[in-house]
Amino acid sequence: MITHPVDEKLPALKMATTGLQHVAAMYAGVVAPPLIVGAAIGLSGTELTFLTGACLFTAGLATFLQTLGIWKIGARLPFVNGVTFAGVAPMTAVVASTKDKSDALPIIFGAVIVAGLLGFLAAPYFSRAVRFFPPVVTGTVITLIGLSLLPVAFGWAQGPDPAAHDYGSMTNLGLAAATLVVVLLIRRFTDGFVKQIAVLLGLVIGALVAIPFGAADFGPVTDADMIGFPTPFHFGAPQFQLAAIMSMIVVMVVSMTESTADMLALGEIVERPADEATITAGLRADTLGSALSPLFNGFMCSAFAQNIGLVAMTRIRSRYVVATGGGFLVLMGLCPMAASLIAVVPRPVLGGAGVVLFGSVAASGIQTLVRAGLEKGDNVLIVAVSLAVGIIPIAAPDFYHAFPQTAKIVLDSGISTGCVAAVALNLVFNHLGRAREQVTGTTGAVPLAGQPIA
C-alpha cells in the first residue's frame, strides 16, 4: 500500500530539522500578540516571559490536535496552529476598558473559552460552506493570503521597532537582502535535504552575519530560566463579561473563515483536497485548542498561513514533520531558555526569509487560478473584484477608519473580506439562475461552481 506524502514518517534528523524550520517560520507570529497585550497591561518582564512561553506551549498543543488528531478532531494535514493576530485589537480594547488591569487577562481568557466552545459546536455547520469554494474562489483566497503576509515580511526587514533610529536602515535592509540571497542560492545550487531546509539554513547564516553589525541580541538567552511550566490560571480564574465575549466571537468567526481558506489552500498544495469532513475536523481542532488554551494562560489559536508557504516551497508534505514542530513549541513553552534561542534571530533576517515563504503562498494561489479557467465566463471578474476588495487593508490601511471597532475586526482582514467577496460573486455568477437556465435549455447543463461556462 502506497503511503500518501502527508502520512509519511521521515528519518528522525530530517523530521527534527524540517520541524524546527516550521517553528522558525511562525515564531514571531506566535510571540507578537502576548508581547503586545502584555505590554498594554503593564506586565513585568518576568510575567511577560511567562505569558509568551504559555502561548508557545498552547500553540504546540493545538498543532498536535491538528496534525495527529483524536476522534473527529484535527484535519490531519501539515497544519501549524498558533495565536491568531486577529484577536490583538479586541484584546487590547478589553485591556483599555478594564479599570483594574489585573482583571484584563481573566476577562480575555473567559471570552476565549466561550468563543472556542461555541465555535466547536458550530464547526459542522460552518464547514458545509466548502462547496462554495471552487478553484476560482480558493485560488483568489490563497493569493490574498500570500499578498496579505508580504507586508509582514517587509516590516520585519526594516527592524523590530518602528520608533528606533535604525528602523529601515541600510544595515537592516542589507541583512534581509543577504538572507534572501542565501536562501535563493541554496535552493539553486544544492539538492536533496540541504535544498529542502534552505530557509532554516538561511536564518542561521543570516543570524551569524548579523553578529558583527550588532543586530543579534543574545540578552533573551542569558536572562531566560531553564525550566518554566505554564501553571494553569496563573493570572487568575476566568471571568465572563458579555462585551468581551461578543468581540471574541467575532474574532472566532474571522479565524474560522481564514482557517477554512487555509485548509483548502494546503489541501491543494499537498494534493489531498480538504473535503467537508476534513474542514469540520480542522475547525474542531482550532476551536477546541482555543477553548483549552486559556487553561494554560494562552490566547485564541488559529491556522498559520506562513507555514503553508514553507510546505509549498520545500514540498515536504508530512504532517509528522509539523507535529515535530509542535513538539518543539511545547518544549519551548516548558523551557524559556530554549524559546529564547529563536528570539536571537534578528527581525530583518526573518523578513528576508519571509519574502520567499509568503511569496510562495501567492504563487500557489496563482497556480490554482490557472486551473479555474479565467479565460471563459465571468471568472476573471470574480477574481478581479475579490482581489481588489482583499487588497484594500494592505494598500489603504485607514480605509475603514470610520467604521465601528467590531466591524473593523472583519474589514481589516483582507483574507476574510476577499474570501466573502469571492464566495458572494461566485454565487451570483455561477449559481443563481443556473437551475432555471437548465430547465429552459439555455445552457444545456449546469456547470460546476466556479468552472468555465461552455
Tab-separated table of N, CA, C and O in Angstrom, residues 361-417:
chain	number	residue	atom	x	y	z
A	361	VAL	N	3.251	31.372	-1.166
A	361	VAL	CA	1.812	31.190	-0.981
A	361	VAL	C	1.048	31.874	-2.112
A	361	VAL	O	0.132	31.287	-2.706
A	362	ALA	N	1.433	33.111	-2.421
A	362	ALA	CA	0.764	33.836	-3.510
A	362	ALA	C	0.935	33.107	-4.830
A	362	ALA	O	-0.009	33.012	-5.631
A	363	ALA	N	2.123	32.562	-5.063
A	363	ALA	CA	2.373	31.819	-6.301
A	363	ALA	C	1.502	30.564	-6.384
A	363	ALA	O	1.001	30.213	-7.459
A	364	SER	N	1.282	29.903	-5.251
A	364	SER	CA	0.402	28.724	-5.229
A	364	SER	C	-1.023	29.119	-5.583
A	364	SER	O	-1.738	28.376	-6.265
A	365	GLY	N	-1.447	30.292	-5.117
A	365	GLY	CA	-2.780	30.763	-5.460
A	365	GLY	C	-2.931	31.030	-6.943
A	365	GLY	O	-3.961	30.703	-7.550
A	366	ILE	N	-1.893	31.590	-7.547
A	366	ILE	CA	-1.924	31.843	-8.992
A	366	ILE	C	-2.010	30.530	-9.762
A	366	ILE	O	-2.739	30.427	-10.761
A	367	GLN	N	-1.297	29.507	-9.283
A	367	GLN	CA	-1.367	28.194	-9.926
A	367	GLN	C	-2.785	27.642	-9.877
A	367	GLN	O	-3.269	27.037	-10.846
A	368	THR	N	-3.451	27.838	-8.732
A	368	THR	CA	-4.833	27.364	-8.609
A	368	THR	C	-5.763	28.142	-9.536
A	368	THR	O	-6.677	27.575	-10.147
A	369	LEU	N	-5.542	29.447	-9.662
A	369	LEU	CA	-6.377	30.267	-10.545
A	369	LEU	C	-6.228	29.849	-12.005
A	369	LEU	O	-7.185	29.942	-12.785
A	370	VAL	N	-5.053	29.391	-12.380
A	370	VAL	CA	-4.839	28.927	-13.760
A	370	VAL	C	-5.793	27.784	-14.079
A	370	VAL	O	-6.337	27.691	-15.186
A	371	ARG	N	-6.036	26.929	-13.084
A	371	ARG	CA	-6.928	25.780	-13.284
A	371	ARG	C	-8.399	26.180	-13.264
A	371	ARG	O	-9.272	25.378	-13.583
A	372	ALA	N	-8.690	27.426	-12.834
A	372	ALA	CA	-10.086	27.860	-12.734
A	372	ALA	C	-10.672	28.290	-14.069
A	372	ALA	O	-11.883	28.505	-14.177
A	373	GLY	N	-9.836	28.431	-15.096
A	373	GLY	CA	-10.340	28.813	-16.403
A	373	GLY	C	-10.762	30.261	-16.467
A	373	GLY	O	-11.928	30.575	-16.731
A	374	LEU	N	-9.839	31.169	-16.230
A	374	LEU	CA	-10.175	32.588	-16.210
A	374	LEU	C	-10.511	33.148	-17.587
A	374	LEU	O	-11.087	34.231	-17.688
A	375	GLU	N	-10.167	32.405	-18.624
A	375	GLU	CA	-10.399	32.937	-19.967
A	375	GLU	C	-11.849	32.797	-20.411
A	375	GLU	O	-12.238	33.338	-21.452
A	376	LYS	N	-12.662	32.097	-19.618
A	376	LYS	CA	-14.055	31.883	-20.008
A	376	LYS	C	-14.998	32.390	-18.930
A	376	LYS	O	-14.655	32.460	-17.755
A	377	GLY	N	-16.208	32.718	-19.359
A	377	GLY	CA	-17.228	33.139	-18.403
A	377	GLY	C	-16.854	34.413	-17.668
A	377	GLY	O	-16.125	35.269	-18.159
A	378	ASP	N	-17.365	34.525	-16.458
A	378	ASP	CA	-17.145	35.726	-15.647
A	378	ASP	C	-16.154	35.480	-14.520
A	378	ASP	O	-16.072	36.283	-13.583
A	379	ASN	N	-15.407	34.392	-14.587
A	379	ASN	CA	-14.469	34.082	-13.509
A	379	ASN	C	-13.410	35.160	-13.328
A	379	ASN	O	-12.991	35.453	-12.208
A	380	VAL	N	-12.970	35.759	-14.434
A	380	VAL	CA	-11.955	36.807	-14.316
A	380	VAL	C	-12.507	38.012	-13.553
A	380	VAL	O	-11.772	38.684	-12.800
A	381	LEU	N	-13.814	38.268	-13.712
A	381	LEU	CA	-14.447	39.374	-12.980
A	381	LEU	C	-14.514	39.052	-11.486
A	381	LEU	O	-14.282	39.927	-10.643
A	382	ILE	N	-14.818	37.806	-11.158
A	382	ILE	CA	-14.861	37.376	-9.759
A	382	ILE	C	-13.505	37.597	-9.103
A	382	ILE	O	-13.400	38.151	-8.008
A	383	VAL	N	-12.458	37.175	-9.798
A	383	VAL	CA	-11.099	37.298	-9.261
A	383	VAL	C	-10.703	38.769	-9.144
A	383	VAL	O	-10.146	39.200	-8.120
A	384	ALA	N	-10.988	39.549	-10.173
A	384	ALA	CA	-10.584	40.959	-10.184
A	384	ALA	C	-11.174	41.738	-9.019
A	384	ALA	O	-10.459	42.442	-8.291
A	385	VAL	N	-12.473	41.607	-8.811
A	385	VAL	CA	-13.137	42.366	-7.749
A	385	VAL	C	-12.730	41.847	-6.368
A	385	VAL	O	-12.476	42.621	-5.439
A	386	SER	N	-12.648	40.523	-6.235
A	386	SER	CA	-12.298	39.942	-4.935
A	386	SER	C	-10.887	40.322	-4.518
A	386	SER	O	-10.637	40.637	-3.341
A	387	LEU	N	-9.960	40.299	-5.463
A	387	LEU	CA	-8.594	40.718	-5.141
A	387	LEU	C	-8.555	42.185	-4.745
A	387	LEU	O	-7.858	42.572	-3.796
A	388	ALA	N	-9.316	43.000	-5.459
A	388	ALA	CA	-9.349	44.435	-5.145
A	388	ALA	C	-9.879	44.666	-3.734
A	388	ALA	O	-9.318	45.452	-2.956
A	389	VAL	N	-10.957	43.973	-3.375
A	389	VAL	CA	-11.532	44.120	-2.034
A	389	VAL	C	-10.545	43.629	-0.975
A	389	VAL	O	-10.360	44.256	0.072
A	390	GLY	N	-9.886	42.499	-1.251
A	390	GLY	CA	-8.962	41.926	-0.288
A	390	GLY	C	-7.701	42.740	-0.091
A	390	GLY	O	-7.080	42.701	0.986
A	391	ILE	N	-7.304	43.499	-1.097
A	391	ILE	CA	-6.065	44.278	-1.011
A	391	ILE	C	-6.281	45.634	-0.325
A	391	ILE	O	-5.321	46.293	0.073
A	392	ILE	N	-7.531	46.032	-0.131
A	392	ILE	CA	-7.813	47.335	0.496
A	392	ILE	C	-7.075	47.528	1.816
A	392	ILE	O	-6.405	48.547	2.015
A	393	PRO	N	-7.140	46.567	2.767
A	393	PRO	CA	-6.434	46.790	4.045
A	393	PRO	C	-4.922	46.880	3.888
A	393	PRO	O	-4.241	47.460	4.742
A	394	ILE	N	-4.383	46.323	2.799
A	394	ILE	CA	-2.944	46.376	2.563
A	394	ILE	C	-2.564	47.709	1.921
A	394	ILE	O	-1.637	48.390	2.366
A	395	ALA	N	-3.304	48.084	0.886
A	395	ALA	CA	-2.974	49.299	0.136
A	395	ALA	C	-3.426	50.570	0.838
A	395	ALA	O	-2.793	51.618	0.713
A	396	ALA	N	-4.533	50.484	1.573
A	396	ALA	CA	-5.077	51.666	2.268
A	396	ALA	C	-5.490	51.261	3.677
A	396	ALA	O	-6.676	51.039	3.950
A	397	PRO	N	-4.527	51.145	4.598
A	397	PRO	CA	-4.808	50.633	5.949
A	397	PRO	C	-5.875	51.407	6.716
A	397	PRO	O	-6.548	50.849	7.578
A	398	ASP	N	-6.058	52.693	6.408
A	398	ASP	CA	-7.036	53.507	7.129
A	398	ASP	C	-8.369	53.616	6.399
A	398	ASP	O	-9.210	54.459	6.743
A	399	PHE	N	-8.586	52.790	5.403
A	399	PHE	CA	-9.776	52.881	4.558
A	399	PHE	C	-11.063	52.756	5.382
A	399	PHE	O	-12.048	53.442	5.118
A	400	TYR	N	-11.048	51.891	6.396
A	400	TYR	CA	-12.262	51.641	7.178
A	400	TYR	C	-12.214	52.350	8.537
A	400	TYR	O	-12.854	51.910	9.494
A	401	HIS	N	-11.485	53.447	8.639
A	401	HIS	CA	-11.284	54.091	9.938
A	401	HIS	C	-12.579	54.597	10.567
A	401	HIS	O	-12.685	54.712	11.793
A	402	ALA	N	-13.586	54.890	9.748
A	402	ALA	CA	-14.836	55.438	10.278
A	402	ALA	C	-15.809	54.358	10.744
A	402	ALA	O	-16.848	54.673	11.331
A	403	PHE	N	-15.474	53.096	10.521
A	403	PHE	CA	-16.370	52.005	10.892
A	403	PHE	C	-16.210	51.666	12.381
A	403	PHE	O	-15.163	51.925	12.977
A	404	PRO	N	-17.240	51.040	12.981
A	404	PRO	CA	-17.124	50.609	14.386
A	404	PRO	C	-15.969	49.615	14.551
A	404	PRO	O	-15.632	48.882	13.615
A	405	GLN	N	-15.408	49.563	15.758
A	405	GLN	CA	-14.262	48.703	16.027
A	405	GLN	C	-14.590	47.235	15.748
A	405	GLN	O	-13.770	46.497	15.200
A	406	THR	N	-15.806	46.816	16.109
A	406	THR	CA	-16.196	45.418	15.867
A	406	THR	C	-16.186	45.095	14.382
A	406	THR	O	-15.716	44.033	13.969
A	407	ALA	N	-16.697	45.998	13.560
A	407	ALA	CA	-16.713	45.780	12.110
A	407	ALA	C	-15.296	45.771	11.548
A	407	ALA	O	-14.977	45.000	10.633
A	408	LYS	N	-14.435	46.602	12.104
A	408	LYS	CA	-13.060	46.683	11.606
A	408	LYS	C	-12.291	45.397	11.842
A	408	LYS	O	-11.337	45.103	11.121
A	409	ILE	N	-12.688	44.614	12.856
A	409	ILE	CA	-12.029	43.336	13.092
A	409	ILE	C	-12.120	42.465	11.850
A	409	ILE	O	-11.182	41.772	11.465
A	410	VAL	N	-13.298	42.528	11.185
A	410	VAL	CA	-13.504	41.748	9.960
A	410	VAL	C	-12.939	42.479	8.749
A	410	VAL	O	-12.207	41.901	7.942
A	411	LEU	N	-13.267	43.761	8.623
A	411	LEU	CA	-12.899	44.524	7.430
A	411	LEU	C	-11.390	44.687	7.276
A	411	LEU	O	-10.886	44.777	6.153
A	412	ASP	N	-10.668	44.751	8.376
A	412	ASP	CA	-9.224	44.932	8.302
A	412	ASP	C	-8.485	43.644	7.967
A	412	ASP	O	-7.264	43.640	7.851
A	413	SER	N	-9.206	42.554	7.823
A	413	SER	CA	-8.609	41.294	7.370
A	413	SER	C	-8.900	41.130	5.889
A	413	SER	O	-10.019	40.775	5.491
A	414	GLY	N	-7.906	41.414	5.049
A	414	GLY	CA	-8.102	41.290	3.610
A	414	GLY	C	-8.454	39.884	3.188
A	414	GLY	O	-9.196	39.673	2.217
A	415	ILE	N	-7.946	38.894	3.921
A	415	ILE	CA	-8.248	37.497	3.606
A	415	ILE	C	-9.736	37.232	3.785
A	415	ILE	O	-10.388	36.617	2.935
A	416	SER	N	-10.291	37.715	4.899
A	416	SER	CA	-11.710	37.473	5.175
A	416	SER	C	-12.612	38.223	4.203
A	416	SER	O	-13.547	37.644	3.638
A	417	THR	N	-12.345	39.524	3.994
A	417	THR	CA	-13.201	40.295	3.090
A	417	THR	C	-13.084	39.805	1.656
A	417	THR	O	-14.084	39.719	0.933
